[in-house]
PDB file of C-alpha atoms in Angstrom:
ATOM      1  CA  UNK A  65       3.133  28.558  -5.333  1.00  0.00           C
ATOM      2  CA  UNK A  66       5.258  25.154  -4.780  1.00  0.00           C
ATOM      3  CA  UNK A  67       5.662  23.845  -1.295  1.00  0.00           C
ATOM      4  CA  UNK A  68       9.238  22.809  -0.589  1.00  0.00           C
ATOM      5  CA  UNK A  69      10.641  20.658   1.338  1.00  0.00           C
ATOM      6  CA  UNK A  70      13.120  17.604   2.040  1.00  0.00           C
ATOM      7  CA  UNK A  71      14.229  14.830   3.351  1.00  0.00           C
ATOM      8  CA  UNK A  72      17.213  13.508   4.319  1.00  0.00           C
ATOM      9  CA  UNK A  73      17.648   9.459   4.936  1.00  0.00           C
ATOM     10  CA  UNK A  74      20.679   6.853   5.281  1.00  0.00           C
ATOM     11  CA  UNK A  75      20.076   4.836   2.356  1.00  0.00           C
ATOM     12  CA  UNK A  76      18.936   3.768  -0.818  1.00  0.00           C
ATOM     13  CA  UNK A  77      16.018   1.671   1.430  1.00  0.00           C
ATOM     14  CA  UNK A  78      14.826   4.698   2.954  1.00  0.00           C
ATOM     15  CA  UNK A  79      15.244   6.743   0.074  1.00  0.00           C
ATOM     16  CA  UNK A  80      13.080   4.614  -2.253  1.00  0.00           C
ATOM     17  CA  UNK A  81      10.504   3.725   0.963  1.00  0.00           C
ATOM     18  CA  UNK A  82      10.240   7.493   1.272  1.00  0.00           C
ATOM     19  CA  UNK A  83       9.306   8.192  -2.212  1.00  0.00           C
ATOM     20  CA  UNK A  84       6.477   5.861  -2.285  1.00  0.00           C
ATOM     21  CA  UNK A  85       5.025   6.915   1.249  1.00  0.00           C
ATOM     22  CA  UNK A  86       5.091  10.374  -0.105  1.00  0.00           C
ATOM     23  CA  UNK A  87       2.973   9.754  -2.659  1.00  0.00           C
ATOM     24  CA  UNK A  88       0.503   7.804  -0.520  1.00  0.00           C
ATOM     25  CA  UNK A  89       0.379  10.231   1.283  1.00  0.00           C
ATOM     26  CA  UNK A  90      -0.137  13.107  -0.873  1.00  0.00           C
ATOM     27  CA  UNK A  91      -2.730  11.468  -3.068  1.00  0.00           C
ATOM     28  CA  UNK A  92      -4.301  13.837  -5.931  1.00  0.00           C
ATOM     29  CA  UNK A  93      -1.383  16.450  -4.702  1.00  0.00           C
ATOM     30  CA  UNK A  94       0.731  16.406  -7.767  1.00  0.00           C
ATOM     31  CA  UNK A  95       4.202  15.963  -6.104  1.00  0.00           C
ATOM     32  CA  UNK A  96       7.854  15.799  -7.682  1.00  0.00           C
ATOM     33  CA  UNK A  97      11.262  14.639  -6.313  1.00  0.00           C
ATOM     34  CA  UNK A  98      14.337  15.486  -6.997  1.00  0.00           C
ATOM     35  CA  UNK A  99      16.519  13.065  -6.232  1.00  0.00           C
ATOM     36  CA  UNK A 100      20.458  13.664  -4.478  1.00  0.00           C
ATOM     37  CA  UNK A 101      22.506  11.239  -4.137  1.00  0.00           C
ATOM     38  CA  UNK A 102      26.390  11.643  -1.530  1.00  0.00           C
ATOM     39  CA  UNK A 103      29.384  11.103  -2.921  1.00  0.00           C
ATOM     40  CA  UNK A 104      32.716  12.193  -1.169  1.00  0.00           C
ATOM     41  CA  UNK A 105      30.831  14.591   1.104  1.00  0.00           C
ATOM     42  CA  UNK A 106      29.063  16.486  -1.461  1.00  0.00           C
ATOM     43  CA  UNK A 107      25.320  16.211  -2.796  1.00  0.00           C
ATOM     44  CA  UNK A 108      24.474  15.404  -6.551  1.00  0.00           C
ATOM     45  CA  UNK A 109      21.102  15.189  -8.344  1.00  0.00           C
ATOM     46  CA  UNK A 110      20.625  11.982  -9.634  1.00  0.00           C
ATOM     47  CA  UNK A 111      16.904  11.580 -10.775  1.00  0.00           C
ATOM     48  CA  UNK A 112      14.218  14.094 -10.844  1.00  0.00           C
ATOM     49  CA  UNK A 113      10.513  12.406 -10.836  1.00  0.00           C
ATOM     50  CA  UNK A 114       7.613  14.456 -11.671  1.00  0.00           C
ATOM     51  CA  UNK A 115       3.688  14.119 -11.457  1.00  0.00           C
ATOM     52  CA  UNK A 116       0.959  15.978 -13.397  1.00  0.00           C
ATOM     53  CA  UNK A 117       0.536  19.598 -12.395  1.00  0.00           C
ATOM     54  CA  UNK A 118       2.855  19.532  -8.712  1.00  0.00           C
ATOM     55  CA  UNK A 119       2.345  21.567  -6.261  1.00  0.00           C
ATOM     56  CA  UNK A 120       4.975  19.794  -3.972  1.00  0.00           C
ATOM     57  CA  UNK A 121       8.773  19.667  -4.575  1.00  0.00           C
ATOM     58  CA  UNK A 122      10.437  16.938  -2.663  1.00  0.00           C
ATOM     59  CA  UNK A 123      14.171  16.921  -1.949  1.00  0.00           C
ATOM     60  CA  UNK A 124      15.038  13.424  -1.313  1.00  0.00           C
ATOM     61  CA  UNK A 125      19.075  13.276  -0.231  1.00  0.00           C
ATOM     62  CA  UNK A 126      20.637   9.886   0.033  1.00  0.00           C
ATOM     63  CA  UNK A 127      23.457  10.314   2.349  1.00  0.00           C
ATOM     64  CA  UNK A 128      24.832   6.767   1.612  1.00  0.00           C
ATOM     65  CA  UNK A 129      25.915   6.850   5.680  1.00  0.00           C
ATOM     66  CA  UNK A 130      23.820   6.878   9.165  1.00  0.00           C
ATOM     67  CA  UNK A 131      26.624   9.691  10.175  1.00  0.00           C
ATOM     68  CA  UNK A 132      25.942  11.745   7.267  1.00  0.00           C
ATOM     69  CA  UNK A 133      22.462  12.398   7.453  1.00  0.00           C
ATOM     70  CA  UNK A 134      23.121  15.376  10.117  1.00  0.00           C
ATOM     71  CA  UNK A 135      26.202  16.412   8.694  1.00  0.00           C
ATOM     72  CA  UNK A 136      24.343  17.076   5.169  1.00  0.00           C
ATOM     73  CA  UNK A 137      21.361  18.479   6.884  1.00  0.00           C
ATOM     74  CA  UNK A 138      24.208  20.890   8.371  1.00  0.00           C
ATOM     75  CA  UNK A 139      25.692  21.514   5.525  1.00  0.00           C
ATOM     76  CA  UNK A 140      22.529  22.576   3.258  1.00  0.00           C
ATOM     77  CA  UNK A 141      20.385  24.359   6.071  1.00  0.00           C
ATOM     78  CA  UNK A 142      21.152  27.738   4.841  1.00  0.00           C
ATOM     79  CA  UNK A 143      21.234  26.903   1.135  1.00  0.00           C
ATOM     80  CA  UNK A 144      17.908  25.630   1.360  1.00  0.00           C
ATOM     81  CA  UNK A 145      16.116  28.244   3.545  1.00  0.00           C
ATOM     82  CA  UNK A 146      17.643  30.680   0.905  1.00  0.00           C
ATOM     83  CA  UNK A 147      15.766  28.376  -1.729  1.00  0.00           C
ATOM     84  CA  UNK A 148      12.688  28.708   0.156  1.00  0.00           C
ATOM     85  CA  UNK A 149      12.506  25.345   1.606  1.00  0.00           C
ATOM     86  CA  UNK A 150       9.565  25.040   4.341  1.00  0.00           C
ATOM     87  CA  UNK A 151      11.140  22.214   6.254  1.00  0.00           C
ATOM     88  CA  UNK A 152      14.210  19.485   6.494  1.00  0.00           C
ATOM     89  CA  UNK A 153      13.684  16.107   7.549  1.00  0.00           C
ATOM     90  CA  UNK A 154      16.065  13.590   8.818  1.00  0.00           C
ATOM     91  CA  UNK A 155      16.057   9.713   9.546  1.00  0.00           C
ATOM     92  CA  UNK A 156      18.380   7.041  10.257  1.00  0.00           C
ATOM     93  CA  UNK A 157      18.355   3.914  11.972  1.00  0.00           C
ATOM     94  CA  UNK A 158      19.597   3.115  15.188  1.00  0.00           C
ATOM     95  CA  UNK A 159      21.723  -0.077  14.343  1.00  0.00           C
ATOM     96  CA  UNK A 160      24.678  -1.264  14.212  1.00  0.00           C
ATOM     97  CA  UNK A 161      24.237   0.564  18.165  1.00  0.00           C
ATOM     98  CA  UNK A 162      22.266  -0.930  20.486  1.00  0.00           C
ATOM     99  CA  UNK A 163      19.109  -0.250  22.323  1.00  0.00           C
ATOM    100  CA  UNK A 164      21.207   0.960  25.433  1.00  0.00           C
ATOM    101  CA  UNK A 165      22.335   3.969  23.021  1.00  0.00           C
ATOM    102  CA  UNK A 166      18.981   4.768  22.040  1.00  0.00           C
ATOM    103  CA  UNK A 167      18.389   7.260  24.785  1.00  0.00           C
ATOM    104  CA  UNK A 168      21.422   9.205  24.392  1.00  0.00           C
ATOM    105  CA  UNK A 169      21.348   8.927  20.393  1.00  0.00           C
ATOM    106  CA  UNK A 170      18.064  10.627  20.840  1.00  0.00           C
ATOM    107  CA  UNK A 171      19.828  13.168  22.845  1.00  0.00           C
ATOM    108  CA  UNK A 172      21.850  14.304  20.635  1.00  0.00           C
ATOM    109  CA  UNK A 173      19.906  14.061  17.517  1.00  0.00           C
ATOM    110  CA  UNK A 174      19.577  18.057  17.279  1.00  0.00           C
ATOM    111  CA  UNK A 175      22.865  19.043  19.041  1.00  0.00           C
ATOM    112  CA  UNK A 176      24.955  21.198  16.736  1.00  0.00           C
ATOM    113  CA  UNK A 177      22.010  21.508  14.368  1.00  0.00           C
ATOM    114  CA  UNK A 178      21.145  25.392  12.871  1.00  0.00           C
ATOM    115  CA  UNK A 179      17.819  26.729  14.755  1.00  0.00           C
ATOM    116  CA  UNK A 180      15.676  29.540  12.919  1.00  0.00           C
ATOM    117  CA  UNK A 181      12.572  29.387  10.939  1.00  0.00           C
ATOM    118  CA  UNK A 182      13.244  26.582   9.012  1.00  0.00           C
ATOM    119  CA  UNK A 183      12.575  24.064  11.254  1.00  0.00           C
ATOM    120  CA  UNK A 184      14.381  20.573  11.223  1.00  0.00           C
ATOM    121  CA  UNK A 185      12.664  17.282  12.567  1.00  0.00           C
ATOM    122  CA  UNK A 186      15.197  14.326  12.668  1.00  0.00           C
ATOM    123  CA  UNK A 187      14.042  11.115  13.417  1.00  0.00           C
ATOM    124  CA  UNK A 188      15.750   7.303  14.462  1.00  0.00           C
ATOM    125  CA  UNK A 189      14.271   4.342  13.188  1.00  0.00           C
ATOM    126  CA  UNK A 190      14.427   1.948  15.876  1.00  0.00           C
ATOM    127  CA  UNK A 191      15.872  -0.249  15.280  1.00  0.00           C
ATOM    128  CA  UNK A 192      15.871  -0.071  11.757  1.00  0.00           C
ATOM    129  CA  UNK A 193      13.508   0.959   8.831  1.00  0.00           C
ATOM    130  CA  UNK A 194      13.046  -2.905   8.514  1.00  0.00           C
ATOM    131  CA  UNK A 195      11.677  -3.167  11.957  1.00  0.00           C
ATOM    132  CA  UNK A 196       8.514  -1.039   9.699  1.00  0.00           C
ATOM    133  CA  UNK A 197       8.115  -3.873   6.751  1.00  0.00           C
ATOM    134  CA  UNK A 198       8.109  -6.517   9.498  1.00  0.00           C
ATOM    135  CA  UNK A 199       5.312  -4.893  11.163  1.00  0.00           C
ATOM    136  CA  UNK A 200       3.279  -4.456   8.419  1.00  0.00           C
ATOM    137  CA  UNK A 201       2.677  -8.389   8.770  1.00  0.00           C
ATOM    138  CA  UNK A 202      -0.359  -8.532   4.932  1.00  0.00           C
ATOM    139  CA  UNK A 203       3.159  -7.767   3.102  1.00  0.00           C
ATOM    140  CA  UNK A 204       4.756 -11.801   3.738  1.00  0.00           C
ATOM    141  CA  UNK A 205       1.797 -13.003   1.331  1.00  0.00           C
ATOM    142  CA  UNK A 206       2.589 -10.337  -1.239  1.00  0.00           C
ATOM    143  CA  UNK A 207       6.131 -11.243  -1.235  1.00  0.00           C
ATOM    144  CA  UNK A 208       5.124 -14.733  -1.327  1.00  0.00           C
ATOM    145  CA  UNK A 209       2.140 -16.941  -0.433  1.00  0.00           C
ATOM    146  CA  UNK A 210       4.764 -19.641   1.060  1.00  0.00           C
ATOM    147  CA  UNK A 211       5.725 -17.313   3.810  1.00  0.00           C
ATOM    148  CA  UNK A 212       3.612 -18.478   7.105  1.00  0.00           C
ATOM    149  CA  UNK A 213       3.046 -17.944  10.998  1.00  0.00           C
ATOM    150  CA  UNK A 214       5.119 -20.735  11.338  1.00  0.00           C
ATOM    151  CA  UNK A 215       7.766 -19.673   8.874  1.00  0.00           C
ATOM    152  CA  UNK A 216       7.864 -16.106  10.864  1.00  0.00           C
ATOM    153  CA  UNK A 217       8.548 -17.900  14.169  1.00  0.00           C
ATOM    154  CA  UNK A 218      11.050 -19.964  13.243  1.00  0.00           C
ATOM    155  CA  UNK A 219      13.297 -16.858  11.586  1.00  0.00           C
ATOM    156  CA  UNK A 220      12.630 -15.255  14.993  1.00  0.00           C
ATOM    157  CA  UNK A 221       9.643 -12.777  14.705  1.00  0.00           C
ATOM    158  CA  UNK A 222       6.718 -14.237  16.598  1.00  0.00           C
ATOM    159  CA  UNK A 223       3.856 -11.528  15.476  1.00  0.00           C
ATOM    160  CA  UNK A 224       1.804 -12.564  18.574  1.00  0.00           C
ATOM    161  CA  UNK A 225       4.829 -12.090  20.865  1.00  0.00           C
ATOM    162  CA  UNK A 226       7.489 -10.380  19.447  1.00  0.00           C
ATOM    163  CA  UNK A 227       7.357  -6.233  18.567  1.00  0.00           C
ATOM    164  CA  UNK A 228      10.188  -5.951  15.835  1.00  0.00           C
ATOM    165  CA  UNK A 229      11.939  -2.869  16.861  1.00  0.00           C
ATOM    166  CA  UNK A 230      12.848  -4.684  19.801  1.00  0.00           C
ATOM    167  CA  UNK A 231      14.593  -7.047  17.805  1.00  0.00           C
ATOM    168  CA  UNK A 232      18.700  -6.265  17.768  1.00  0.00           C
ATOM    169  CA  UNK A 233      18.847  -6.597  13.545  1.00  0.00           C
ATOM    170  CA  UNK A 234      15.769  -6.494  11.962  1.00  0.00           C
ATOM    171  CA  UNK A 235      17.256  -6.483   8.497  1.00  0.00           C
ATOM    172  CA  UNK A 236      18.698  -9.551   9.229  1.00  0.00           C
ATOM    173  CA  UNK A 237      15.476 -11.189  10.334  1.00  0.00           C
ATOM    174  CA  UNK A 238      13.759  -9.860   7.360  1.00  0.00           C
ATOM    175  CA  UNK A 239      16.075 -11.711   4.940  1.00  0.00           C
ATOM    176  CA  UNK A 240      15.271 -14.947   7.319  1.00  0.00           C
ATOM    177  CA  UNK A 241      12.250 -15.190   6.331  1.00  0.00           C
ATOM    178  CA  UNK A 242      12.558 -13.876   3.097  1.00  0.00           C
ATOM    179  CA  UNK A 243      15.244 -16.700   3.029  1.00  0.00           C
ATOM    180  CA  UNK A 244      12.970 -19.222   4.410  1.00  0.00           C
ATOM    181  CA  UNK A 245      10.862 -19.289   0.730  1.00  0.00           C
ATOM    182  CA  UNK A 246      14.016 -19.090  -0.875  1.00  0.00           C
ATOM    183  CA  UNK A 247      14.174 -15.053  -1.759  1.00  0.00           C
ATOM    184  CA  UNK A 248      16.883 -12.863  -0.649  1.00  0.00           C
ATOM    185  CA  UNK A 249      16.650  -9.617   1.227  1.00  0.00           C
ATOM    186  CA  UNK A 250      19.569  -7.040   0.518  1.00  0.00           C
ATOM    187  CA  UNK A 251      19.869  -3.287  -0.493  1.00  0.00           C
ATOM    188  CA  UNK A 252      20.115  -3.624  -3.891  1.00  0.00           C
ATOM    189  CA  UNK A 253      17.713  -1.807  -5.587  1.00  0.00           C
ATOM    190  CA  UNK A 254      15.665  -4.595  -7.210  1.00  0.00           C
ATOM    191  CA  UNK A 255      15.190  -6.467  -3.919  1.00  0.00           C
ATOM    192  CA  UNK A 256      14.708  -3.136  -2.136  1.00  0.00           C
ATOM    193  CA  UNK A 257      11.548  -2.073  -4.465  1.00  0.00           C
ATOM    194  CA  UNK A 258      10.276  -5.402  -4.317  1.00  0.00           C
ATOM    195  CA  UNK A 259       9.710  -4.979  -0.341  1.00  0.00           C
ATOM    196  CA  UNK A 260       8.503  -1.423  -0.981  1.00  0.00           C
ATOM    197  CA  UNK A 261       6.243  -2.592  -4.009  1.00  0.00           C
ATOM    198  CA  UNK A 262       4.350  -5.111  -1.598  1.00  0.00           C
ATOM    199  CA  UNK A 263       4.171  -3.154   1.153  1.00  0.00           C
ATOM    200  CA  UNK A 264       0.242  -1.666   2.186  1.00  0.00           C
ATOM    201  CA  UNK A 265       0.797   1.484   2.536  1.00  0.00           C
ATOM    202  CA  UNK A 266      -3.114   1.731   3.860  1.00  0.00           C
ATOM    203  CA  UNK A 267      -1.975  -0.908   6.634  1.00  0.00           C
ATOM    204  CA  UNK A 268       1.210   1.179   7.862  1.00  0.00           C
ATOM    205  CA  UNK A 269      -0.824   4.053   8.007  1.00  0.00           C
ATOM    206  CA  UNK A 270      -3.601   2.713  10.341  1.00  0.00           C
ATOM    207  CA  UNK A 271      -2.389  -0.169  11.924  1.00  0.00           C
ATOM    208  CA  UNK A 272       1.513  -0.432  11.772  1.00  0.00           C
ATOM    209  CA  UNK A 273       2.340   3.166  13.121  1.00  0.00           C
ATOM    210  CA  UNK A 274       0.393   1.988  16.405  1.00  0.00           C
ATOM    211  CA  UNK A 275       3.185  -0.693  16.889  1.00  0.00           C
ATOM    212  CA  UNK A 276       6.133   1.273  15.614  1.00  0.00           C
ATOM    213  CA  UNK A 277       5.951   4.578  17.429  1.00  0.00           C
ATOM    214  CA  UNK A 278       9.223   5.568  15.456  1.00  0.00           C
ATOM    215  CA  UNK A 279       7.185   5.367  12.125  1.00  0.00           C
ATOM    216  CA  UNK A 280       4.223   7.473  13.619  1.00  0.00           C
ATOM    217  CA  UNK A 281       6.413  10.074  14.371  1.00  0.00           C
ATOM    218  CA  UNK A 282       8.585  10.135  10.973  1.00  0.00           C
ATOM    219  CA  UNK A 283       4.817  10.042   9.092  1.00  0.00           C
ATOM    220  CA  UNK A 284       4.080  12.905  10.556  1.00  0.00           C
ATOM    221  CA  UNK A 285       6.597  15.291  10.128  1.00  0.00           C
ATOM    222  CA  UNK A 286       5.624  14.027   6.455  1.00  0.00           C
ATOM    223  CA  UNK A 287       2.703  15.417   6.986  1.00  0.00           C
ATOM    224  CA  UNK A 288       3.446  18.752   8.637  1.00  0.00           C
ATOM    225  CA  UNK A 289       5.938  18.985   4.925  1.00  0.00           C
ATOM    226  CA  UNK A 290       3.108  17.945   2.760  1.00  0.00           C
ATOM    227  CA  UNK A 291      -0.009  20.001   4.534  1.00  0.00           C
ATOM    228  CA  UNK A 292       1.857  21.969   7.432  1.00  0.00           C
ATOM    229  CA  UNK A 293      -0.891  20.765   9.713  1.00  0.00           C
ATOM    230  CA  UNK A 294       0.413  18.611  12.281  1.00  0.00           C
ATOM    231  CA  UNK A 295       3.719  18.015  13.929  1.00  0.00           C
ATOM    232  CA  UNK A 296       5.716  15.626  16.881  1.00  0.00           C
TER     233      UNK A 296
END
């Protein structure tokens, strides 16, 4: 029998970043996503990728907007515990608000939500999903050799000092010092998978969820979807 499950995110970053952690995650568990995409309010499949022999279906849902991520995880609760879905995922980041809103955000992540037995873990990314790539410091040299200590501190992230989700924009210090080796940093898709292509997904797992507490706790509501073992 296939395991259900899906995910809801803010953007084509997350969406594509979720993809590949999933299947990191899920190794020799054949795994397929079908892929949603918002327009006008509404959800509509726009790619469906498949692996040999799954045992995992995926919903990925872009929601193209921080504000729809619970309002589409509203809207398709009961569709998708009809469909037989074991559990709904949500993330967006906390920017453009600040880290004064953080605590109330939190707050009222789950307000308004359905509750029954298809439980729903939503999660912030604090302050962005970008505050994840700069943490997982081995990518720079993938992205390109060029890109040193001293190239890091100067676009503002000292990785001695400086713990990125503290940081007010971390997009914007990501294209800094993408900017500093003269590459850009943006959300279309090419630049987007080139980030998530260099990315080790090894070093997020063991060493980067230790200094981004928001990405321990969206990997393992992964998990509890993939293996329904664990869950924050």
């Amino acid at each position: 029998m296939t395991k259900k499950f899906a995910v809801f995110v803010e953007g084509l970053t997350e969406q594509e970043f979720t993809i590949q952690l999933l299947t990191e995650l899920a190794g020799n568990h054949g795994i397929v996503f079908e892929i949603h995409r918002q327009d006008r309010g509404y959800l509509s499949l726009v790619d469906f990728i498949t692996h040999e022999s799954p045992v995992i279906h995926v919903l990925v849902a872009n929601c193209c907007n921080d504000g729809q991520v619970k309002s589409q995880i509203k809207d398709q609760y009961n569709s998708l515990k009809s469909a037989g879905y074991s559990l709904i995922v949500g993330l967006r980041d906390v920017y453009p608000f600040t880290h004064n809103d953080i605590a109330e955000l939190e707050k009222s992540l789950l307000i308004g939500l359905p509750t029954g037995n298809l439980p729903i873990h939503l999660h912030l990314a604090i302050m962005e999903i970008e505050a994840w790539f700069l943490e997982e410091i081995t990518h720079f040299s993938r992205i390109d050799n060029k890109i040193t200590s001293a190239e890091l501190i100067a676009s503002g992230f000292d990785v001695n000092s400086t713990c990125a989700y503290d940081l007010p924009h971390p997009a914007e210090t990501l294209g800094k010092i993408y900017n500093s080796v003269g590459k850009g940093y943006s959300k279309n898709k090419r630049q987007v998978q080139r980030t998530i292509k260099a990315l080790s997904y090894e070093e997020l797992y063991i060493n980067t969820c230790k200094k981004a507490p928001s990405l321990d706790k969206f990997i393992t509501s992964l998990e509890f979807g993939l293996f329904s073992t664990v869950s924050k």
